[in-house]
Amino acid sequence: MTTAEPESLAQLIGDCHEMAAQWEVPAPDRSAAPAVAPSSLHGITVSAASSHVVDGMAEYGD
């Protein structure tokens, strides 16, 4: 982990680099459902293991 100040861009980038190895990129599924409209999306779900990344972020519009 980096020694950058909390909530800095450098800290976020470092955290993303650490998590990148855990992310799986599935093969494209040509039969998958089409994308949904952004207006139909409500909230997000973040795993407990990744929650520290977004814990200190400001709310949208702050």
PDB file of C-alpha atoms in Angstrom:
ATOM      1  CA  MET A   1       0.000   0.000   0.000  1.00  0.00           C
ATOM      2  CA  THR A   2       1.198   3.508  -0.712  1.00  0.00           C
ATOM      3  CA  THR A   3       2.063   6.053   1.948  1.00  0.00           C
ATOM      4  CA  ALA A   4       0.082   8.842   0.276  1.00  0.00           C
ATOM      5  CA  GLU A   5      -2.357  10.948   2.235  1.00  0.00           C
ATOM      6  CA  PRO A   6      -5.790   9.360   2.813  1.00  0.00           C
ATOM      7  CA  GLU A   7      -8.391  10.221   0.198  1.00  0.00           C
ATOM      8  CA  SER A   8      -5.760  11.335  -2.319  1.00  0.00           C
ATOM      9  CA  LEU A   9      -5.794  10.337  -5.968  1.00  0.00           C
ATOM     10  CA  ALA A  10      -2.471   8.552  -5.450  1.00  0.00           C
ATOM     11  CA  GLN A  11      -4.031   6.497  -2.625  1.00  0.00           C
ATOM     12  CA  LEU A  12      -7.028   5.566  -4.766  1.00  0.00           C
ATOM     13  CA  ILE A  13      -4.804   4.549  -7.690  1.00  0.00           C
ATOM     14  CA  GLY A  14      -2.639   2.444  -5.362  1.00  0.00           C
ATOM     15  CA  ASP A  15      -5.695   0.727  -3.905  1.00  0.00           C
ATOM     16  CA  CYS A  16      -7.001   0.006  -7.408  1.00  0.00           C
ATOM     17  CA  HIS A  17      -3.674  -1.518  -8.437  1.00  0.00           C
ATOM     18  CA  GLU A  18      -3.802  -3.789  -5.390  1.00  0.00           C
ATOM     19  CA  MET A  19      -7.349  -4.924  -6.163  1.00  0.00           C
ATOM     20  CA  ALA A  20      -6.823  -5.340  -9.921  1.00  0.00           C
ATOM     21  CA  ALA A  21      -5.311  -8.800  -9.519  1.00  0.00           C
ATOM     22  CA  GLN A  22      -8.532  -9.947  -7.829  1.00  0.00           C
ATOM     23  CA  TRP A  23     -10.834  -8.747 -10.616  1.00  0.00           C
ATOM     24  CA  GLU A  24     -11.905 -11.309 -13.158  1.00  0.00           C
ATOM     25  CA  VAL A  25     -12.612 -10.287 -16.719  1.00  0.00           C
ATOM     26  CA  PRO A  26     -15.208 -12.666 -18.135  1.00  0.00           C
ATOM     27  CA  ALA A  27     -15.218 -13.589 -21.787  1.00  0.00           C
ATOM     28  CA  PRO A  28     -17.794 -11.588 -23.731  1.00  0.00           C
ATOM     29  CA  ASP A  29     -21.162 -13.300 -23.881  1.00  0.00           C
ATOM     30  CA  ARG A  30     -22.822 -12.361 -27.143  1.00  0.00           C
ATOM     31  CA  SER A  31     -26.200 -13.595 -25.861  1.00  0.00           C
ATOM     32  CA  ALA A  32     -26.138 -11.314 -22.801  1.00  0.00           C
ATOM     33  CA  ALA A  33     -29.004  -8.925 -22.219  1.00  0.00           C
ATOM     34  CA  PRO A  34     -28.576  -5.390 -23.559  1.00  0.00           C
ATOM     35  CA  ALA A  35     -27.346  -2.669 -21.227  1.00  0.00           C
ATOM     36  CA  VAL A  36     -29.937  -1.015 -19.011  1.00  0.00           C
ATOM     37  CA  ALA A  37     -30.680   2.690 -18.965  1.00  0.00           C
ATOM     38  CA  PRO A  38     -28.648   4.591 -16.346  1.00  0.00           C
ATOM     39  CA  SER A  39     -31.902   5.992 -14.919  1.00  0.00           C
ATOM     40  CA  SER A  40     -32.906   2.480 -13.845  1.00  0.00           C
ATOM     41  CA  LEU A  41     -29.780   1.979 -11.712  1.00  0.00           C
ATOM     42  CA  HIS A  42     -30.191   2.661  -8.001  1.00  0.00           C
ATOM     43  CA  GLY A  43     -27.305   2.394  -5.534  1.00  0.00           C
ATOM     44  CA  ILE A  44     -24.254   0.208  -5.608  1.00  0.00           C
ATOM     45  CA  THR A  45     -22.997  -2.788  -3.693  1.00  0.00           C
ATOM     46  CA  VAL A  46     -19.395  -2.903  -2.494  1.00  0.00           C
ATOM     47  CA  SER A  47     -17.909  -5.984  -0.884  1.00  0.00           C
ATOM     48  CA  ALA A  48     -16.642  -5.657   2.686  1.00  0.00           C
ATOM     49  CA  ALA A  49     -13.115  -6.381   1.466  1.00  0.00           C
ATOM     50  CA  SER A  50     -13.236  -3.382  -0.895  1.00  0.00           C
ATOM     51  CA  SER A  51     -15.289  -0.991   1.211  1.00  0.00           C
ATOM     52  CA  HIS A  52     -12.228   0.851   2.548  1.00  0.00           C
ATOM     53  CA  VAL A  53     -11.658   2.252  -0.949  1.00  0.00           C
ATOM     54  CA  VAL A  54     -14.941   4.159  -0.999  1.00  0.00           C
ATOM     55  CA  ASP A  55     -15.358   4.691   2.750  1.00  0.00           C
ATOM     56  CA  GLY A  56     -13.702   8.094   2.816  1.00  0.00           C
ATOM     57  CA  MET A  57     -14.970   9.386  -0.507  1.00  0.00           C
ATOM     58  CA  ALA A  58     -17.261  12.391  -0.577  1.00  0.00           C
ATOM     59  CA  GLU A  59     -20.876  11.978  -1.534  1.00  0.00           C
ATOM     60  CA  TYR A  60     -21.742  12.903  -5.117  1.00  0.00           C
ATOM     61  CA  GLY A  61     -22.250  16.635  -5.330  1.00  0.00           C
ATOM     62  CA  ASP A  62     -20.197  17.555  -2.248  1.00  0.00           C
TER      63      ASP A  62
END
